[in-house]
Amino acid sequence: MAAINAVTDLTVEDGIAVLTIDSPPVNALSLAVREGIQSAVKQAVGNPEVQGIVLMCAGRTFIAGADITEFDKPPQPPSLYDVEDALEGSPKPVIAAIHGTALGGGLEVALCCHYRVAVPSARCGLPEVHLGLVPGAGGTQRLPRIVGPEKALEMITSGRHVDARTCLQLGLIDDLVGEGALRAGAIAFARKVLAEKMPLRKIRDVDDNVLPARGRPELFAEFREANARKFRGFLAPEYAIRCIEAAVNLPFEEGLAVERELFEELLQGPQSAAQRYIFFAERQVWKVPDLAPDTPTVPVTRVGIVGAGTMGGGIAMSFANAGTPVTVVETSEAALERGLGIVRRNYEFSVRRGRLSLEDVERRMALIQGTSSLQQLADCDLVIEAVFEDMQLKKEVFARLDDIAKQGAILATNTSGLNVDEIATAVRRPEAVIGLHFFSPAHVMRLIEVVRARRTSNTAVATALQLAKTLGKVPVVVGVCPGFVGNRMLFARQRQAEAMLLEGALPWDIDRVLYEFGLPMGPFAMADLAGLDIGWNRQTSTGATLRDALCEMGRLGQKTGAGWYDYDENRTPSPSPVTEQLVRDFMARHGATPRQLTDAEILERCLYPMINEGARILEEGIALRPSDIDVVWVNGYGWPAYRGGPMFYADSVGLATVVARLAQYAPKLGPEFKLSPLLERLAAAGQRFQDLK
Ligand code: 3HC
Ligand code: NAI
């Protein structure tokens, strides 16, 4: 084996040169990798013994893309285009041999090889859209030339990884080789190419799949319209569509120029900076400083869930989706039937959407067992309590679980904000107690706040992280405080939103501003969805707040057809004259005169107190790092990834500005508001949250 450089080797076996990249962890196209490929191809082409070339990778995966850490640095030659030209222009056939994932620049490199083979477990995709980018090394021009523009639109704008068998059907790869026999299979394929004198196929020259779409702008218009909601606010999907339009309508080189220009614009812009930040933030959350990598974990083979309501049902689905059997406990057979009925209906909805087969549904439902006896949880490795948000009830459930659950089992609560330390006092093994705060709908939302109470063991935390990986979720380790990270910041926003109503803004004004900012909905639409009566009690209601008054009127939100908004039979909201009158009556009673609030004030008064609360959360050590808070908001509350989360957003606005505006609003922020000393200090020093180490 001859080393080309530290990350590239070249060996020649009976006329076939095997070029191997070995650059852990994911063989990204760093400068060294680009140099290595370029030199190796040159050497192989110049070697008269070599007739064909196989490009493959060592380690866990084929090239997973450009090296994202290089995007913030000045580009250094050879560029990715130079590497691709070397491969595509090789006078000897080049075969890409794919295992793991060929992603982004990795797939683009493979598309410049003359043929591609893969093992069945491999996956291919162009996920640049998740980084706020379009594929920038020819992917938007070559992919449609193989799979056609419709499929390319879907793949590039979703960033989806496509399995090898589907890739074979699509023509994206040319042959499947045996699992574990990639090298031999690829060499054999190279020999076949030579023996059969197969052409040096350059995808750039293949137009058959794009020509039928030429001059059919409606194809793109329809795609835009069908996905408008999904793409709202994001630049990258729209730019990807433009690139694919160029692939269809322009000669290859001109299309490539369009792609290059749009890629550069996105790379320099704020959306991609925010999305790249989130990419790394989501990888940071797994690193908990005082949790040794060899911390023992509990193997979780059976899970118990107490409560089959909104959350219990969704959590059960998450486990069943991952193939883990669950036992769900309810108070009665009727409650069980209702809860599991909703689970089934949710699955059937996915079948109607074409996302699941009927067999999948049966397989998953078979993993969910219902019972009304807590005793059935005796052999569970993990139990998650998801009963009503009531401390007394939760303590009772935990005390009983303490008697029933086997030694070593982890006892988790899904409380959305109660004190986990207090819940842990109900058991004799507080080290086993942890919060696993799933978000609604639990089978869809990726976030889990992993609440580490005072006595929670490292094993429980490490097991929670491992579990999140199994479930495909994003865990963020947080400490105990009312509402933890996400809901605590939400409360700060809610207080301001309701205060602004009593100054003259109406619920739909506030919701509109936050929706336009990019959030899926504003605080009042959200409250209507959740139900205004959460935590409200008719017996103790004093009618002192707008929410009390709405509840007393039976306006409990979407479920009663009216809350802050009025709803029609399709649950479409409209501004409510009843609410408006109620707000005005309240103002009159408080002697307040309505004033016009600008959109800017509404936005700042909603977001800046949240940011302040985030800073307090950091001061108190409730979150480990600012980027963890951002991961919570992007994955749990639909904060637009292209704005990077509230703390990143604060950095982009400038902390001095945030502090100055908070000072200006101070008289209106209410007695609970206290400026965070951390925020104040960073602002005074001209620093950002990202500078905190
Ligand atoms: N560049 C630099 N570092 C990368 C990277 C990349 N493209 N992809 C992954 N890494 C790093 C991660 O940051 C992580 O580092 P850490 O251990 O220090 O935290 C490490 O590699 C392992 O990553 P994961 O924890 O994500 O490992 P998994 O095994 O869970 O997943 C993966 C592997 C599926 C390859 C996943 O890492 C991934 O999706 N990577 C990004 C793929 C991507 O977006 N490619 C496109 C890049 S942009 C591009 O190619 C532009 C081109 O069109 C010009
Ligand atoms: P829910 O009211 O939909 O469901 C609670 C279920 O628990 C009911 O079906 C009830 O019959 C059952 N239950 C009550 N006592 C029980 C007992 N002793 N044994 C077995 N089952 C019992 O409530 P939801 O919304 O699912 O909330 C559950 C927990 O999750 C609460 O702590 C809540 O704060 C939290 N949570 C709720 C979220 C939401 O958006 N709904 C989001 C995140 C957390």
mmCIF file of N, CA and C and ligand atoms in Angstrom, residues 25-26 28-29 60-61 64-69 71 80 101 103-106 108 123 126-128 131 133-137 161 263 279-280 283-284 287 469, ligand 1:
data_model
loop_
_atom_site.group_PDB
_atom_site.id
_atom_site.type_symbol
_atom_site.label_atom_id
_atom_site.label_comp_id
_atom_site.label_asym_id
_atom_site.label_seq_id
_atom_site.Cartn_x
_atom_site.Cartn_y
_atom_site.Cartn_z
ATOM 1 N N PRO A 25 -13.597 11.593 11.355
ATOM 2 C CA PRO A 25 -14.586 10.538 11.574
ATOM 3 C C PRO A 25 -15.425 10.176 10.338
ATOM 4 N N VAL A 26 -15.570 11.106 9.377
ATOM 5 C CA VAL A 26 -16.548 10.819 8.306
ATOM 6 C C VAL A 26 -15.977 11.030 6.899
ATOM 7 N N ALA A 28 -14.683 13.545 5.486
ATOM 8 C CA ALA A 28 -15.118 14.796 4.845
ATOM 9 C C ALA A 28 -14.010 15.297 3.919
ATOM 10 N N LEU A 29 -14.417 16.095 2.921
ATOM 11 C CA LEU A 29 -13.492 16.528 1.869
ATOM 12 C C LEU A 29 -12.623 17.710 2.315
ATOM 13 N N ARG A 60 -16.060 4.262 8.906
ATOM 14 C CA ARG A 60 -17.481 3.970 8.976
ATOM 15 C C ARG A 60 -18.293 4.388 7.772
ATOM 16 N N THR A 61 -17.713 5.211 6.904
ATOM 17 C CA THR A 61 -18.549 5.748 5.817
ATOM 18 C C THR A 61 -17.751 6.207 4.604
ATOM 19 N N ALA A 64 -18.680 11.906 3.602
ATOM 20 C CA ALA A 64 -19.974 12.435 4.074
ATOM 21 C C ALA A 64 -20.172 13.891 3.675
ATOM 22 N N GLY A 65 -19.317 14.414 2.796
ATOM 23 C CA GLY A 65 -19.557 15.770 2.311
ATOM 24 C C GLY A 65 -18.329 16.641 2.401
ATOM 25 N N ALA A 66 -18.532 17.902 2.025
ATOM 26 C CA ALA A 66 -17.469 18.889 2.202
ATOM 27 C C ALA A 66 -17.157 18.980 3.686
ATOM 28 N N ASP A 67 -15.980 19.464 4.030
ATOM 29 C CA ASP A 67 -15.642 19.644 5.443
ATOM 30 C C ASP A 67 -16.278 20.960 5.901
ATOM 31 N N ILE A 68 -17.330 20.831 6.684
ATOM 32 C CA ILE A 68 -18.123 22.014 7.055
ATOM 33 C C ILE A 68 -17.290 23.004 7.877
ATOM 34 N N THR A 69 -16.291 22.485 8.583
ATOM 35 C CA THR A 69 -15.467 23.397 9.404
ATOM 36 C C THR A 69 -14.621 24.314 8.518
ATOM 37 N N PHE A 71 -15.785 25.929 5.911
ATOM 38 C CA PHE A 71 -16.619 26.929 5.243
ATOM 39 C C PHE A 71 -16.347 28.352 5.749
ATOM 40 N N LEU A 80 -12.934 21.561 -4.850
ATOM 41 C CA LEU A 80 -13.694 20.344 -5.090
ATOM 42 C C LEU A 80 -13.919 20.140 -6.602
ATOM 43 N N THR A 101 -22.574 6.379 4.305
ATOM 44 C CA THR A 101 -23.378 7.406 3.634
ATOM 45 C C THR A 101 -22.523 8.216 2.659
ATOM 46 N N LEU A 103 -22.762 11.522 1.133
ATOM 47 C CA LEU A 103 -23.622 12.693 1.323
ATOM 48 C C LEU A 103 -22.985 13.956 0.743
ATOM 49 N N GLY A 104 -23.845 14.878 0.301
ATOM 50 C CA GLY A 104 -23.376 16.179 -0.148
ATOM 51 C C GLY A 104 -22.234 16.044 -1.134
ATOM 52 N N GLY A 105 -21.125 16.754 -0.837
ATOM 53 C CA GLY A 105 -19.955 16.687 -1.707
ATOM 54 C C GLY A 105 -19.494 15.261 -1.946
ATOM 55 N N GLY A 106 -19.765 14.378 -1.017
ATOM 56 C CA GLY A 106 -19.382 12.970 -1.176
ATOM 57 C C GLY A 106 -20.141 12.329 -2.330
ATOM 58 N N GLU A 108 -21.577 14.053 -4.658
ATOM 59 C CA GLU A 108 -21.207 14.800 -5.865
ATOM 60 C C GLU A 108 -19.915 14.245 -6.476
ATOM 61 N N ARG A 123 -26.337 4.516 2.034
ATOM 62 C CA ARG A 123 -27.366 5.503 1.712
ATOM 63 C C ARG A 123 -26.720 6.698 1.023
ATOM 64 N N LEU A 126 -28.275 14.364 -0.725
ATOM 65 C CA LEU A 126 -27.700 15.706 -0.815
ATOM 66 C C LEU A 126 -28.356 16.540 0.290
ATOM 67 N N PRO A 127 -27.816 16.488 1.520
ATOM 68 C CA PRO A 127 -28.483 17.114 2.663
ATOM 69 C C PRO A 127 -28.099 18.581 2.878
ATOM 70 N N GLU A 128 -27.479 19.218 1.882
ATOM 71 C CA GLU A 128 -26.997 20.592 2.078
ATOM 72 C C GLU A 128 -28.081 21.540 2.562
ATOM 73 N N LEU A 131 -28.117 22.643 5.939
ATOM 74 C CA LEU A 131 -27.073 23.604 6.327
ATOM 75 C C LEU A 131 -27.351 24.959 5.684
ATOM 76 N N LEU A 133 -27.834 25.474 2.538
ATOM 77 C CA LEU A 133 -27.068 25.542 1.286
ATOM 78 C C LEU A 133 -27.749 24.747 0.182
ATOM 79 N N VAL A 134 -27.276 24.941 -1.041
ATOM 80 C CA VAL A 134 -27.606 24.003 -2.106
ATOM 81 C C VAL A 134 -26.340 23.178 -2.350
ATOM 82 N N PRO A 135 -26.469 22.007 -2.938
ATOM 83 C CA PRO A 135 -25.257 21.277 -3.304
ATOM 84 C C PRO A 135 -24.422 22.208 -4.190
ATOM 85 N N GLY A 136 -23.120 22.279 -3.918
ATOM 86 C CA GLY A 136 -22.329 23.299 -4.618
ATOM 87 C C GLY A 136 -21.220 22.728 -5.473
ATOM 88 N N ALA A 137 -21.247 21.431 -5.705
ATOM 89 C CA ALA A 137 -20.195 20.845 -6.544
ATOM 90 C C ALA A 137 -20.826 20.012 -7.646
ATOM 91 N N HIS A 161 -31.906 10.992 2.990
ATOM 92 C CA HIS A 161 -30.941 9.943 2.616
ATOM 93 C C HIS A 161 -31.734 8.817 1.952
ATOM 94 N N PHE A 263 -24.885 28.973 -4.584
ATOM 95 C CA PHE A 263 -24.206 28.336 -3.448
ATOM 96 C C PHE A 263 -23.383 29.385 -2.692
ATOM 97 N N PHE A 279 -26.153 22.781 13.265
ATOM 98 C CA PHE A 279 -25.595 21.441 12.968
ATOM 99 C C PHE A 279 -24.592 21.059 14.062
ATOM 100 N N PHE A 280 -23.671 21.960 14.368
ATOM 101 C CA PHE A 280 -22.660 21.628 15.379
ATOM 102 C C PHE A 280 -23.266 21.648 16.788
ATOM 103 N N ARG A 283 -24.670 18.448 17.736
ATOM 104 C CA ARG A 283 -23.663 17.424 18.045
ATOM 105 C C ARG A 283 -22.991 17.683 19.397
ATOM 106 N N GLN A 284 -23.036 18.931 19.849
ATOM 107 C CA GLN A 284 -22.477 19.264 21.168
ATOM 108 C C GLN A 284 -23.300 18.677 22.307
ATOM 109 N N LYS A 287 -22.335 15.842 24.456
ATOM 110 C CA LYS A 287 -21.118 15.898 25.274
ATOM 111 C C LYS A 287 -21.427 16.562 26.606
ATOM 112 N N LYS A 469 -30.579 8.327 21.287
ATOM 113 C CA LYS A 469 -29.968 7.885 20.014
ATOM 114 C C LYS A 469 -30.843 6.800 19.376
HETATM 115 N N1 3HC B 1 -17.699 18.208 7.916
HETATM 116 C C1 3HC B 1 -17.033 18.298 9.090
HETATM 117 N N2 3HC B 1 -17.331 17.556 10.169
HETATM 118 C C2 3HC B 1 -18.333 16.681 10.054
HETATM 119 C C3 3HC B 1 -19.066 16.533 8.869
HETATM 120 C C4 3HC B 1 -18.707 17.342 7.766
HETATM 121 N N3 3HC B 1 -19.346 17.249 6.603
HETATM 122 N N4 3HC B 1 -20.008 15.593 9.061
HETATM 123 C C5 3HC B 1 -19.862 15.155 10.314
HETATM 124 N N5 3HC B 1 -18.850 15.811 10.917
HETATM 125 C C6 3HC B 1 -18.352 15.589 12.277
HETATM 126 C C7 3HC B 1 -19.379 15.927 13.336
HETATM 127 O O1 3HC B 1 -19.334 17.296 13.665
HETATM 128 C C8 3HC B 1 -18.953 15.040 14.469
HETATM 129 O O2 3HC B 1 -17.865 15.669 15.091
HETATM 130 P P1 3HC B 1 -17.623 15.499 16.665
HETATM 131 O O3 3HC B 1 -17.468 14.036 16.892
HETATM 132 O O4 3HC B 1 -16.428 16.305 16.923
HETATM 133 O O5 3HC B 1 -18.882 16.039 17.308
HETATM 134 C C9 3HC B 1 -18.424 13.789 13.767
HETATM 135 O O6 3HC B 1 -18.151 14.199 12.429
HETATM 136 C C10 3HC B 1 -19.398 12.642 13.734
HETATM 137 O O7 3HC B 1 -20.649 13.112 13.245
HETATM 138 P P2 3HC B 1 -22.031 12.596 13.828
HETATM 139 O O8 3HC B 1 -22.003 12.655 15.306
HETATM 140 O O9 3HC B 1 -23.089 13.326 13.113
HETATM 141 O O10 3HC B 1 -21.971 11.063 13.404
HETATM 142 P P3 3HC B 1 -23.138 10.101 12.931
HETATM 143 O O11 3HC B 1 -22.511 8.779 12.726
HETATM 144 O O12 3HC B 1 -24.307 10.229 13.833
HETATM 145 O O13 3HC B 1 -23.610 10.659 11.512
HETATM 146 C C11 3HC B 1 -23.299 11.517 9.291
HETATM 147 C C12 3HC B 1 -22.738 10.618 10.425
HETATM 148 C C13 3HC B 1 -24.608 10.919 8.764
HETATM 149 C C14 3HC B 1 -22.289 11.547 8.199
HETATM 150 C C15 3HC B 1 -23.582 12.920 9.865
HETATM 151 O O14 3HC B 1 -22.421 13.383 10.526
HETATM 152 C C16 3HC B 1 -23.941 13.949 8.846
HETATM 153 O O15 3HC B 1 -25.085 14.007 8.449
HETATM 154 N N6 3HC B 1 -22.976 14.789 8.455
HETATM 155 C C17 3HC B 1 -23.203 15.915 7.611
HETATM 156 C C18 3HC B 1 -23.429 15.518 6.182
HETATM 157 C C19 3HC B 1 -23.601 16.753 5.344
HETATM 158 O O16 3HC B 1 -24.342 17.657 5.662
HETATM 159 N N7 3HC B 1 -22.913 16.768 4.192
HETATM 160 C C20 3HC B 1 -22.978 17.892 3.324
HETATM 161 C C21 3HC B 1 -21.918 18.870 3.693
HETATM 162 S S1 3HC B 1 -22.012 20.362 2.763
HETATM 163 C C22 3HC B 1 -21.385 19.948 1.260
HETATM 164 O O17 3HC B 1 -21.006 18.843 1.023
HETATM 165 C C23 3HC B 1 -21.290 21.068 0.279
HETATM 166 C C24 3HC B 1 -20.999 20.579 -1.102
HETATM 167 O O18 3HC B 1 -22.205 20.437 -1.802
HETATM 168 C C25 3HC B 1 -20.097 21.534 -1.827
#
